[in-house]
Coordinates of C-alpha atoms (C1' of nucleotides) in Angstrom, one line a residue:
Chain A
X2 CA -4.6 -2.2 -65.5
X3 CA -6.5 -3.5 -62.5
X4 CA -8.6 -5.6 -64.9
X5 CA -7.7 -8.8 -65.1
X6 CA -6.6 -11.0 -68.0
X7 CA -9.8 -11.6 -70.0
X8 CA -8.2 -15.0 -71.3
X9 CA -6.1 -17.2 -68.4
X10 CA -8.5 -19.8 -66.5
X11 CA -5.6 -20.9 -64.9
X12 CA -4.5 -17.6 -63.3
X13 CA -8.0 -16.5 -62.1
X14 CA -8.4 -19.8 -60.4
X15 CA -5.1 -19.3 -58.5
X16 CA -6.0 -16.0 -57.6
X17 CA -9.5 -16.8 -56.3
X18 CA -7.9 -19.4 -54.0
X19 CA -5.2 -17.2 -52.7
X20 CA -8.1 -14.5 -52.2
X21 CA -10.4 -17.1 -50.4
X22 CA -7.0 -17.9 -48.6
X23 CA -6.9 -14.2 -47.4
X24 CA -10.0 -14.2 -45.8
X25 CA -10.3 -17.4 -44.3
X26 CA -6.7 -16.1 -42.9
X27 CA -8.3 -12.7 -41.7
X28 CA -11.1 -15.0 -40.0
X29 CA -8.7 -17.2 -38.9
X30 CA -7.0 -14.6 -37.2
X31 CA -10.3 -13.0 -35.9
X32 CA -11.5 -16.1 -33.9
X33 CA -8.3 -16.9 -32.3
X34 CA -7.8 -13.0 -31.0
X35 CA -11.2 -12.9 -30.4
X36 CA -12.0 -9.7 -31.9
X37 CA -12.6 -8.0 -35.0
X38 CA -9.4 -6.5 -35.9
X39 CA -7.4 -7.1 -38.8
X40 CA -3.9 -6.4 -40.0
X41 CA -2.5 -7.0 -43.4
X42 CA 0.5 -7.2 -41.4
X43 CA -1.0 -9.9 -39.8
X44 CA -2.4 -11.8 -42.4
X45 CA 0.8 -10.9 -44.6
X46 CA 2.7 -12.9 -41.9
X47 CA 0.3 -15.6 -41.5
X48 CA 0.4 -16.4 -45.0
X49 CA 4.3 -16.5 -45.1
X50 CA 3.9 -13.0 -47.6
X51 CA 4.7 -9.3 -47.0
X52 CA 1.8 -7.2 -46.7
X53 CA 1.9 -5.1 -50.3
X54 CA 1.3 -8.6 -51.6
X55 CA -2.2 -8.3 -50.5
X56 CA -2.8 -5.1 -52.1
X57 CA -2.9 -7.2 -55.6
X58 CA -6.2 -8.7 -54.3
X59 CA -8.0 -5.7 -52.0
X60 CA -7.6 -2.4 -52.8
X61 CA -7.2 -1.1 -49.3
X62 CA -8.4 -2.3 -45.7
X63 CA -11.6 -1.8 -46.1
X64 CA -12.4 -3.6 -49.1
X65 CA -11.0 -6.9 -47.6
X66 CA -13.5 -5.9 -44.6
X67 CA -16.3 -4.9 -46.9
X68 CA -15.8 -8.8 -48.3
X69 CA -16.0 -10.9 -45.4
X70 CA -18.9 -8.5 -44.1
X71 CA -20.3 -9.7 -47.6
X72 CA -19.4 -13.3 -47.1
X73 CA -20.5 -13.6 -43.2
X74 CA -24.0 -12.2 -44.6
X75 CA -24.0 -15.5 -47.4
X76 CA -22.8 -18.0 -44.9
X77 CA -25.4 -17.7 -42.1
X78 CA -28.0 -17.2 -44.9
X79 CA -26.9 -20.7 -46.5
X80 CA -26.4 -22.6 -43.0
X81 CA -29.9 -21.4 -42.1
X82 CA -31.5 -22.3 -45.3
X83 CA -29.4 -25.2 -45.2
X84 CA -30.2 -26.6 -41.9
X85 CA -34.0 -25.9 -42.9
X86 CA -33.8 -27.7 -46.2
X87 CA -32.4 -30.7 -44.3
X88 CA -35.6 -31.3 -42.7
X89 CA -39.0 -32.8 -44.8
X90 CA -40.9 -30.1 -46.2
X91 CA -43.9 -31.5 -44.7
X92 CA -42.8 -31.2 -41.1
X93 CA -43.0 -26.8 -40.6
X94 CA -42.3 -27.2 -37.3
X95 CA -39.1 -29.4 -37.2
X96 CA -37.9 -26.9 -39.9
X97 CA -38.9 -23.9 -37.6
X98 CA -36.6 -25.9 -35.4
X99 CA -33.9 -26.3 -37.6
X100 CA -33.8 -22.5 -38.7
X101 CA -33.4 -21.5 -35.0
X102 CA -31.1 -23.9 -33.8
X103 CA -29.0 -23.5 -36.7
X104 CA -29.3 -19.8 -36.4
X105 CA -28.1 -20.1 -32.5
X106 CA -25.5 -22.5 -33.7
X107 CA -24.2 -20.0 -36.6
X108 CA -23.9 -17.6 -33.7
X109 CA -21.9 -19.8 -31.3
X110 CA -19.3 -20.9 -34.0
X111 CA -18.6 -17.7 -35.3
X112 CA -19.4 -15.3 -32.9
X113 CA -16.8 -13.1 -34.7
X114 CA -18.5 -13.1 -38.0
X115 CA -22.2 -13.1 -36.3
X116 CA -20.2 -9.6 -34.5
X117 CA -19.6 -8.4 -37.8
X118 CA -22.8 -8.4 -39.4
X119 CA -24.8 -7.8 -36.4
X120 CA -22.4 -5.4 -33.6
X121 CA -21.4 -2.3 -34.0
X122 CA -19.6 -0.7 -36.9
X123 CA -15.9 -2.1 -37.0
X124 CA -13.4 1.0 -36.2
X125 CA -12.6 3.0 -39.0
X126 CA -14.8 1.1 -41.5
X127 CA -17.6 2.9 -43.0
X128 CA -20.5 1.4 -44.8
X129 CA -20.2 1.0 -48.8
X130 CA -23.4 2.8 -50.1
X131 CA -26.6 2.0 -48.5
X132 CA -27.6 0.1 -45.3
X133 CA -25.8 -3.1 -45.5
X134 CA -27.1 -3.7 -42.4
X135 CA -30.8 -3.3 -43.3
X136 CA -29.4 -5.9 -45.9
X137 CA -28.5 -8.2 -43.4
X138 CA -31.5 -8.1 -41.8
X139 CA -33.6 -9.0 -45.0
X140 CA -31.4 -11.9 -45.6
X141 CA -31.4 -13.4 -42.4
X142 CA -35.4 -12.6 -42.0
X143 CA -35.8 -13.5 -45.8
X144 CA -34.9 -17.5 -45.0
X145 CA -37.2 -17.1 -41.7
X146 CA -40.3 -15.5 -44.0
X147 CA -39.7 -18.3 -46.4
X148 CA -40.5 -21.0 -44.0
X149 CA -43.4 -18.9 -43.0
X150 CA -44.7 -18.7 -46.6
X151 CA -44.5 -22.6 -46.6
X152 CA -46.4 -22.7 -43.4
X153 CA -49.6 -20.7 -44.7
X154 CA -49.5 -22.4 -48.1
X155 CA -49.6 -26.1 -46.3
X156 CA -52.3 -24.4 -43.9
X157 CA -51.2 -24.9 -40.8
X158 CA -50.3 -22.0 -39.6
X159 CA -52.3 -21.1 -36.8
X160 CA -53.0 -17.2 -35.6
X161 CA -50.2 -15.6 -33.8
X162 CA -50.8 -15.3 -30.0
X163 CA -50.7 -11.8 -30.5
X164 CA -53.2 -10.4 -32.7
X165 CA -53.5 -6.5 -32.8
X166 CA -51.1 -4.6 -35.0
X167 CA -49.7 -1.1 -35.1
X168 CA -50.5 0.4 -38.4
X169 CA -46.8 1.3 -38.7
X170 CA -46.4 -2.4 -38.6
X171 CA -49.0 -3.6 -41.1
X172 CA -47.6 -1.1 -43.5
X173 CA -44.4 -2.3 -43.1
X174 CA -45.4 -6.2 -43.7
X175 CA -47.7 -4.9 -46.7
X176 CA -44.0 -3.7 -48.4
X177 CA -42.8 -6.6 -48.1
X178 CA -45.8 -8.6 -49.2
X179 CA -45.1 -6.9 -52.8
X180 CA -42.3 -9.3 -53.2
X181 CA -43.7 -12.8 -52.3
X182 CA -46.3 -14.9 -54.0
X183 CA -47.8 -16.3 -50.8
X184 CA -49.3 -13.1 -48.8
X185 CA -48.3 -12.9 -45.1
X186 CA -50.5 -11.4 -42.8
X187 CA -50.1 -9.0 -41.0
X188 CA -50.2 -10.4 -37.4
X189 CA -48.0 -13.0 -38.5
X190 CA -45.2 -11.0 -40.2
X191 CA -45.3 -9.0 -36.6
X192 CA -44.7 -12.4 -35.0
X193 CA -41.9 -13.4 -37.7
X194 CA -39.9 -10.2 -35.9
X195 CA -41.0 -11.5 -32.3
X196 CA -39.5 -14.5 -33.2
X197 CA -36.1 -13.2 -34.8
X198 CA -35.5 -11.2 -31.8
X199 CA -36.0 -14.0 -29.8
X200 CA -33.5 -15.8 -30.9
X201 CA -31.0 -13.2 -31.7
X202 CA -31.5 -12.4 -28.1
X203 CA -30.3 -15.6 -26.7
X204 CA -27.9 -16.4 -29.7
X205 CA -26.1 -13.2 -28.6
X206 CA -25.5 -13.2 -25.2
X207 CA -24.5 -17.1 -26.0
X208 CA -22.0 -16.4 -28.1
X209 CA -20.4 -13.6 -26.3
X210 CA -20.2 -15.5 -23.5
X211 CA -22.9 -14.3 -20.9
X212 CA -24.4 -17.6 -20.1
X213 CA -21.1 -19.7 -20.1
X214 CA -22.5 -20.2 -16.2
X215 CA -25.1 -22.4 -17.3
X216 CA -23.7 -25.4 -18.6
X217 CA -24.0 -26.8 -22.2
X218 CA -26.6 -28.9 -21.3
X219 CA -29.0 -26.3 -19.5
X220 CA -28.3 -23.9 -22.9
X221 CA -29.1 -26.3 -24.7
X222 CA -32.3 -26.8 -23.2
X223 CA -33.0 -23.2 -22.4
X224 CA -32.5 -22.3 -26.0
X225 CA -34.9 -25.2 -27.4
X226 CA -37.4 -24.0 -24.7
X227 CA -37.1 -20.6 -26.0
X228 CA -37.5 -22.0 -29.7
X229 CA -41.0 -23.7 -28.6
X230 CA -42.1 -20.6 -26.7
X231 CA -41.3 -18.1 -30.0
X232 CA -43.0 -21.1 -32.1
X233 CA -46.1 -21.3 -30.2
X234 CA -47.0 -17.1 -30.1
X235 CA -45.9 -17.1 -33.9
X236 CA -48.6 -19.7 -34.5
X237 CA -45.9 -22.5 -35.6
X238 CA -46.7 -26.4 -35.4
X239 CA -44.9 -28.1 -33.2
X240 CA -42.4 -30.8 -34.4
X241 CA -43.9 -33.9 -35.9
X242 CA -40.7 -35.6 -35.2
X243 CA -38.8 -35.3 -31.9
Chain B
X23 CA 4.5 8.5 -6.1
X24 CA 1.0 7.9 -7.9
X25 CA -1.0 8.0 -4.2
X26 CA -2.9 11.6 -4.7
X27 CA -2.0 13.3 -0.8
X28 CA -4.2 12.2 1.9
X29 CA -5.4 15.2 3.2
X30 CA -6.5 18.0 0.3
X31 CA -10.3 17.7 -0.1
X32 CA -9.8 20.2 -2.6
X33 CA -7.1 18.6 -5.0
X34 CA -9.1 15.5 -4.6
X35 CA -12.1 17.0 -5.8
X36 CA -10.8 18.5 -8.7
X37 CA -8.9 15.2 -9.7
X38 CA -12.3 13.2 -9.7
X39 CA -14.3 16.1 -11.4
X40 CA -11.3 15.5 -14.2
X41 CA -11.5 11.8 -14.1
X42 CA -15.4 12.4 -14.7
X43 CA -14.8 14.6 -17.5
X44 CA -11.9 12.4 -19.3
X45 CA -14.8 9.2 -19.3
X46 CA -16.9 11.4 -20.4
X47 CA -15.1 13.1 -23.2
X48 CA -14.4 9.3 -24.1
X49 CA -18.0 8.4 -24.1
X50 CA -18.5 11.1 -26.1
X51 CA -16.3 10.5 -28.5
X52 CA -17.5 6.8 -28.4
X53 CA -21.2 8.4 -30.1
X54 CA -19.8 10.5 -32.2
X55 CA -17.8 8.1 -34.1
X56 CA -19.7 5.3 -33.1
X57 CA -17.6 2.6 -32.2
X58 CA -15.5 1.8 -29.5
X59 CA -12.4 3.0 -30.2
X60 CA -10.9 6.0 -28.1
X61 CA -7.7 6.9 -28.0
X62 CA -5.6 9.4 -25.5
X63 CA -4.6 11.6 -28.3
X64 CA -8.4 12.3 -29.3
X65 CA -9.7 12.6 -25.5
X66 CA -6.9 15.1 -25.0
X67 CA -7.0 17.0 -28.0
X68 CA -11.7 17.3 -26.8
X69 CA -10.3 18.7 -23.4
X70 CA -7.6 20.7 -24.9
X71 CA -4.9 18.5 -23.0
X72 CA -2.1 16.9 -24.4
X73 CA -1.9 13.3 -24.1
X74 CA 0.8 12.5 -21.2
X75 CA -1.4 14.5 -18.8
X76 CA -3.9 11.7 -18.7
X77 CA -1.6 9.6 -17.4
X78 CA -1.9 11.2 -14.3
X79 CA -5.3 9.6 -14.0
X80 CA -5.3 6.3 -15.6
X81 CA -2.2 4.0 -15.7
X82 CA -2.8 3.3 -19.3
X83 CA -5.3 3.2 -21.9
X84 CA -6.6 -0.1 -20.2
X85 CA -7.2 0.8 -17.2
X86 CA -9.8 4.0 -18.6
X87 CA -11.2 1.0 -21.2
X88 CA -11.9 -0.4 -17.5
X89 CA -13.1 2.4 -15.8
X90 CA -15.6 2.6 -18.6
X91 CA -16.7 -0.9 -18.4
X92 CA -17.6 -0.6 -15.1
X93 CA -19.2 2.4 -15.3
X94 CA -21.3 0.8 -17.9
X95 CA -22.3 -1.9 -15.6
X96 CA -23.4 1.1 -12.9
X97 CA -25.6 2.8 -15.8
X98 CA -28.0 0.1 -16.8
X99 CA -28.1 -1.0 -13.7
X100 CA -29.4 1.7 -12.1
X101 CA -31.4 3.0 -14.5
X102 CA -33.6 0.1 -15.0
X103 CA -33.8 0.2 -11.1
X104 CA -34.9 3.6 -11.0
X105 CA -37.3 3.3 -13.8
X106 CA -39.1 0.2 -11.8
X107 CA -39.1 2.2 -8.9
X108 CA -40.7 5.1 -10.3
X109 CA -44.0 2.3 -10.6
X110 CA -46.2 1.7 -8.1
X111 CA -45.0 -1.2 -6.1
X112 CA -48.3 -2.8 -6.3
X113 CA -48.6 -2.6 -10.0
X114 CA -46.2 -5.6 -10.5
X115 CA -47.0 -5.5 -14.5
X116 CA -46.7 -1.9 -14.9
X117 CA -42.9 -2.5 -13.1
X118 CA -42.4 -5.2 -15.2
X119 CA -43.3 -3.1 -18.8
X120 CA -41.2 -0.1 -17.2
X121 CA -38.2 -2.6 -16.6
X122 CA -38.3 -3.4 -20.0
X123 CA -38.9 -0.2 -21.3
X124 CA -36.1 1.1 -19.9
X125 CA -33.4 -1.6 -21.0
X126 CA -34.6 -1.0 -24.4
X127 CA -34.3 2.4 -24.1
X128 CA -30.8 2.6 -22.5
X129 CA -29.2 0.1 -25.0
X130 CA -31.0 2.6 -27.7
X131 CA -29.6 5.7 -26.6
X132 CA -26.1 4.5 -25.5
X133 CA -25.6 1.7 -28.2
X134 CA -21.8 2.4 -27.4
X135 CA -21.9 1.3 -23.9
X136 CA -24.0 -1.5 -24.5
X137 CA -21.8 -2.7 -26.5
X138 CA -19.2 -2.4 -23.9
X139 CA -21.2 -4.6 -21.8
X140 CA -22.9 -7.0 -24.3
X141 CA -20.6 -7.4 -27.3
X142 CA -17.3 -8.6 -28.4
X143 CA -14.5 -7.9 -26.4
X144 CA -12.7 -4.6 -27.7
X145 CA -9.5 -5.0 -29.4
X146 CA -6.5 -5.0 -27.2
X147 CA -8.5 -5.0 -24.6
X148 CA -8.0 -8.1 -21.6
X149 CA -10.6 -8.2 -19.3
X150 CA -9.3 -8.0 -16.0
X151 CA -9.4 -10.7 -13.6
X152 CA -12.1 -13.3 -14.1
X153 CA -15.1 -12.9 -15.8
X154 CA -16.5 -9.4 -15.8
X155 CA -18.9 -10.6 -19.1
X156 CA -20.5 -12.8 -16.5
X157 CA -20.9 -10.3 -13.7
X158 CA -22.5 -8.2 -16.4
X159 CA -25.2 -10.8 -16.5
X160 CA -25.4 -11.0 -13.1
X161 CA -26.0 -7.5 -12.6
X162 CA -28.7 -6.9 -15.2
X163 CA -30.4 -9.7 -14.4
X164 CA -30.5 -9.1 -10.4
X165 CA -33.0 -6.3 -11.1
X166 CA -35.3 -8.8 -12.9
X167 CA -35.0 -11.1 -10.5
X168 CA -36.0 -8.3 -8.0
X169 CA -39.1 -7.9 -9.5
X170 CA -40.0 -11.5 -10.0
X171 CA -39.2 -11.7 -6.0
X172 CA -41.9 -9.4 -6.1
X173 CA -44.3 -10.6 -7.4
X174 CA -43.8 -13.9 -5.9
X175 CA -44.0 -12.1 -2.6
X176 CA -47.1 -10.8 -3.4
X177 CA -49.3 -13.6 -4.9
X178 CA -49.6 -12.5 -7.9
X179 CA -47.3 -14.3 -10.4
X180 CA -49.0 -17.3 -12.4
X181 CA -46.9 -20.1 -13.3
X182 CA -44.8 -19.4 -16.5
X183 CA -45.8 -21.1 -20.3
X184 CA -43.1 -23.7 -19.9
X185 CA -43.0 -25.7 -17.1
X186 CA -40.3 -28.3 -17.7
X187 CA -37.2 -27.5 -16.5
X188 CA -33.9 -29.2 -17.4
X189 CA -32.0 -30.6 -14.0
X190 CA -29.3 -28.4 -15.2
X191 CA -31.2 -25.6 -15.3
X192 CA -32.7 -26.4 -12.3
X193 CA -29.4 -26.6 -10.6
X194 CA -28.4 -22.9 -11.7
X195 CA -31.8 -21.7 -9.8
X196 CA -30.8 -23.5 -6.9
X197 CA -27.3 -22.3 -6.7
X198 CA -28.8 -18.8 -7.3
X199 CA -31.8 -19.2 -4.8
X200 CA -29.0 -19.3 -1.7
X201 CA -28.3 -15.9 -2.2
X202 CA -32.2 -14.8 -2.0
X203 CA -34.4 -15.0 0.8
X204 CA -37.9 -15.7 -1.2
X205 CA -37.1 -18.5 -3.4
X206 CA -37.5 -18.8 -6.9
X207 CA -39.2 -21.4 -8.5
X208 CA -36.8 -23.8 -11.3
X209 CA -39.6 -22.5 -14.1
X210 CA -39.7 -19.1 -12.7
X211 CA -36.1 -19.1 -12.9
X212 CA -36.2 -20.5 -16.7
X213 CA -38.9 -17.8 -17.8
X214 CA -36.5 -15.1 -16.3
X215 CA -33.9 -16.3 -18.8
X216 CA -36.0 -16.4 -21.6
X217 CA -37.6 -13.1 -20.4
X218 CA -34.0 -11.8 -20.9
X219 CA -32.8 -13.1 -24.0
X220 CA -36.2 -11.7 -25.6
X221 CA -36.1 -8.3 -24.7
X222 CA -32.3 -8.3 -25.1
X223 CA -32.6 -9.4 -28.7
X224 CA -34.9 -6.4 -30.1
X225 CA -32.8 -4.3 -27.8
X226 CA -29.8 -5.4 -29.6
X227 CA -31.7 -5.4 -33.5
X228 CA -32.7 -2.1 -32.6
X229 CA -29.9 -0.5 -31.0
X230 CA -27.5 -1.6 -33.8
X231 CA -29.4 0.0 -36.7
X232 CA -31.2 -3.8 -38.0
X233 CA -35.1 -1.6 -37.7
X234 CA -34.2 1.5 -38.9
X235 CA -36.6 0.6 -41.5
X236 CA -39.3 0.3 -39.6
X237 CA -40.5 3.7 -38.1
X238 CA -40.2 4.5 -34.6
X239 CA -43.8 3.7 -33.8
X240 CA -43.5 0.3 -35.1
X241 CA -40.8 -0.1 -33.5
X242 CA -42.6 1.0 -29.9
X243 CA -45.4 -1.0 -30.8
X244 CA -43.3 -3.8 -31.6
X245 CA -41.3 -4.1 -28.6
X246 CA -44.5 -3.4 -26.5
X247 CA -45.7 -6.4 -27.9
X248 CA -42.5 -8.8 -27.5
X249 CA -42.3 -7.2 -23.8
X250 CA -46.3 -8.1 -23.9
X251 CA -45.6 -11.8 -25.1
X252 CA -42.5 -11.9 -22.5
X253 CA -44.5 -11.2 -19.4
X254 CA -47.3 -13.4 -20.5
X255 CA -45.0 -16.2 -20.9
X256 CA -43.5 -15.8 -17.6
X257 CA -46.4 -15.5 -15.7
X258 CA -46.1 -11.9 -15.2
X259 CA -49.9 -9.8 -14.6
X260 CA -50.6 -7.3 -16.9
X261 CA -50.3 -3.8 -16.4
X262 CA -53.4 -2.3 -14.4
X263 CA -52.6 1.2 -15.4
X264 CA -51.7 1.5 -19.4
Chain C
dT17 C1' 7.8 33.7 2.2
dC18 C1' 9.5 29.2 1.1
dA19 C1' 9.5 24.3 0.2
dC20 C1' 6.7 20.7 -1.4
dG21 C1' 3.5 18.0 -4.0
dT22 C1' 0.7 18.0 -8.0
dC23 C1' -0.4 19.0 -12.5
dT24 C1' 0.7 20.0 -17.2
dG25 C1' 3.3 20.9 -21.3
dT26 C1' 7.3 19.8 -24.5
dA27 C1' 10.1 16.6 -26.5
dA28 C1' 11.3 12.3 -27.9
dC29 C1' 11.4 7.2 -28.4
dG30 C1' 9.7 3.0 -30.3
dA31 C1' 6.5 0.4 -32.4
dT32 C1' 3.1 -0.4 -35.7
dG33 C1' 0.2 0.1 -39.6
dC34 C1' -1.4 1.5 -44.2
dT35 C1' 0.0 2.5 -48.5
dT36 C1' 2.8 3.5 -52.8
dA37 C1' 6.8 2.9 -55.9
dA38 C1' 10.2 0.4 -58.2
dC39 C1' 12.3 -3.9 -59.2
dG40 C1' 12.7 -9.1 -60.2
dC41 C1' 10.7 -13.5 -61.2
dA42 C1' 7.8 -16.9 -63.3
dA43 C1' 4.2 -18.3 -66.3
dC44 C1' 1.7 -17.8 -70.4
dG45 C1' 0.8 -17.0 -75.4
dG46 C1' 2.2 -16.3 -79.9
Chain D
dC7 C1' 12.2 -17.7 -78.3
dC8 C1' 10.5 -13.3 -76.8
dG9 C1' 7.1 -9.9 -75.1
dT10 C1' 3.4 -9.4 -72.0
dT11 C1' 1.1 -10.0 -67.8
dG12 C1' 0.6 -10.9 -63.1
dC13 C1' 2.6 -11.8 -58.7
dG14 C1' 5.7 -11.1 -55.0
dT15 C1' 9.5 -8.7 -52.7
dT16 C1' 12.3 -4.8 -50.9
dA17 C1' 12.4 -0.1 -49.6
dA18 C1' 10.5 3.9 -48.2
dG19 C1' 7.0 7.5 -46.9
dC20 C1' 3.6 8.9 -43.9
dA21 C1' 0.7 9.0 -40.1
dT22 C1' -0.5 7.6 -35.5
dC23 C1' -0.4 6.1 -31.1
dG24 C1' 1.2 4.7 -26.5
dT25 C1' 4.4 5.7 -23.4
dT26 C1' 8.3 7.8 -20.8
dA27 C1' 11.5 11.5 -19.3
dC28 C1' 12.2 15.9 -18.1
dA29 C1' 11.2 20.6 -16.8
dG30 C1' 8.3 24.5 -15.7
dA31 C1' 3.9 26.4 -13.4
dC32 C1' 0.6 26.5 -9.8
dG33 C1' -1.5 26.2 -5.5
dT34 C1' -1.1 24.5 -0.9
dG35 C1' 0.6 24.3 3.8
dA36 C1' 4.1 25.7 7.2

DNA sequence: TCACGTCTGTAACGATGCTTAACGCAACGG
DNA sequence: CCGTTGCGTTAAGCATCGTTACAGACGTGA
């Protein structure tokens, strides 16, 4: 049986380790190739086993892919949220600050991980069920909306700079609006996907390496600038703090 | 020897009309299965070749990854040029909107290519000689930069949102304003960046599947408005024609 | 017509990877 | 103390793929 004993606390802690030690390996191996492949063979070696080993934990190479898509998807969701809750709750726009900056910062670290959730499909992997990436997308938005929701609820949230809507757009944020307590506008939801692709746009070509001409200080600075322009046309406060 | 003969106009047609059709078939077969991945065996079994024959036009599997790289580089290129050019030359924000337009539009219909250009590096894949990720930049960038000579040439650009610039920053424009005979201003230079990263982030959300679930007039109206936002931040006119 | 270069196919080598099957070992529970 | 369970190894099967070597076919130019 594939079902594990019901009864050994013991052994299903081992195994959960030597599982997390498989995928930290498989990432491991990702960020120092610089790619997304990955070999059992490779990860068999790494972890002084022999590949069938492996097969006691994921069923086949896509499984161990499907779980560290999974996992990439919870780790940028809690460093965002993370970075966010770090900051008072009274200051919006420091915590807009925090989200983006941690986002960009998520990006740069693991730009292999921030590939896989966001880059094309990985060769010979197909999608488990439905739109996982439309799920990625609602998480990573979800933490953004959040901060929004605080925003209008501590009224002061101005207008976006942009006010006229496309209907398709309005119907869209009036889905979502089904799921929150807080009601977001319209206008505003359209700014909340100005601002993501604003800073997807720069944490991207970042962390695949098409601004390594500037130096870290000038990205730095660009990408803060870029943070106080998305701020401003989504109606954010700026930073109490500096 | 692998020199084709020096003097048979008609050999050496038919060799480049088969190098065409082998980066073709391999472009093809890059949107079909959507990823990256292309391998002799498929592209001979698409042109009803066997695999050794291709060596007779690329030294290994490399050197076509290479080939396709560049010709990548070539394509958005010139089709953003051609798309500006096909705007009056006096309508600065119309050229601006079409320049957009177009980037979005090329990443959307060859999500495969833009990958090539903008994402990971591919697996097994060294990039040959230095930095071709940063030429990349270069080279999409240069036709922005056109424009914003443009305008700057004509009067009509209005100092972008953000005005402080970060020396560093400032030091990239400079470096970059030797090869240009109008000069571009340290904040014109900024706004160009962010400019960039803006428009390359929905183009990137939306090439890779992350607003399927918002229809396709959203999306236009969307990225109309982040293209909108972009110029106004920048200092670009708007449109005089729709 | 003949020799040459070019192109292409067949065959084969070597490496690599995924995956399954069968066996041995150690820990755990009664 | 013994059976059960889970884990790991060895061995093997299978499928590819990249690449090279060799030999035949074709068109070209003298």
């Amino acid at each position: 049986m594939s079902t594990p004993a019901r009864s050994a606390p013991r052994r299903e802690k081992a195994r959960a380790a030597t599982i997390d030690e498989i995928k930290l390996t498989a990432l491991t191996h990702m960020r120092e190739t610089g790619t997304l492949d990955i070999r059992f063979a490779d990860i068999a070696r790494a972890m002084e086993m022999t590949p069938p080993a492996l097969y006691r934990y994921f069923a086949d190479r896509d499984e161990l892919l499907s779980a560290l898509i999974a996992d990439a998807y919870d780790d940028v969701g809690r460093y965002v949220a993370e970075a966010r809750d770090a900051v008072p709750a009274d200051d919006i726009g420091a915590r807009f600050l925090a989200i983006a900056r941690s986002y960009r910062q998520w990006a740069r670290q693991e730009p292999q991980q921030f590939a896989l959730i966001f880059g094309l499909p990985v060769a010979g992997y197909v999608a488990p069920v439905d739109g996982p990436t439309t799920e990625a997308a609602q998480r990573a938005m979800s933490q953004l909306s959040l901060l929004f929701v605080e925003a209008i609820d501590l009224g002061v949230l101005a207008p976006p700079r942009l006010r006229d809507v496309h209907p398709a757009i309005a119907a869209c944020a009036d889905q979502k609006n089904q799921h929150l307590a807080t009601e977001i506008p319209a206008e505003t939801f359209q700014a909340m996907l100005h601002t993501w692709s604003t800073l997807h746009g720069f944490a991207c070509l970042e962390a695949y390496g098409h601004f390594d001409w500037i130096d870290e200080a000038g990205r730095d600075a660009l990408f803060d600038g870029q943070a106080r322009l998305a701020a401003e046309a989504a109606g954010m406060p700026a930073p109490k703090s500096s």
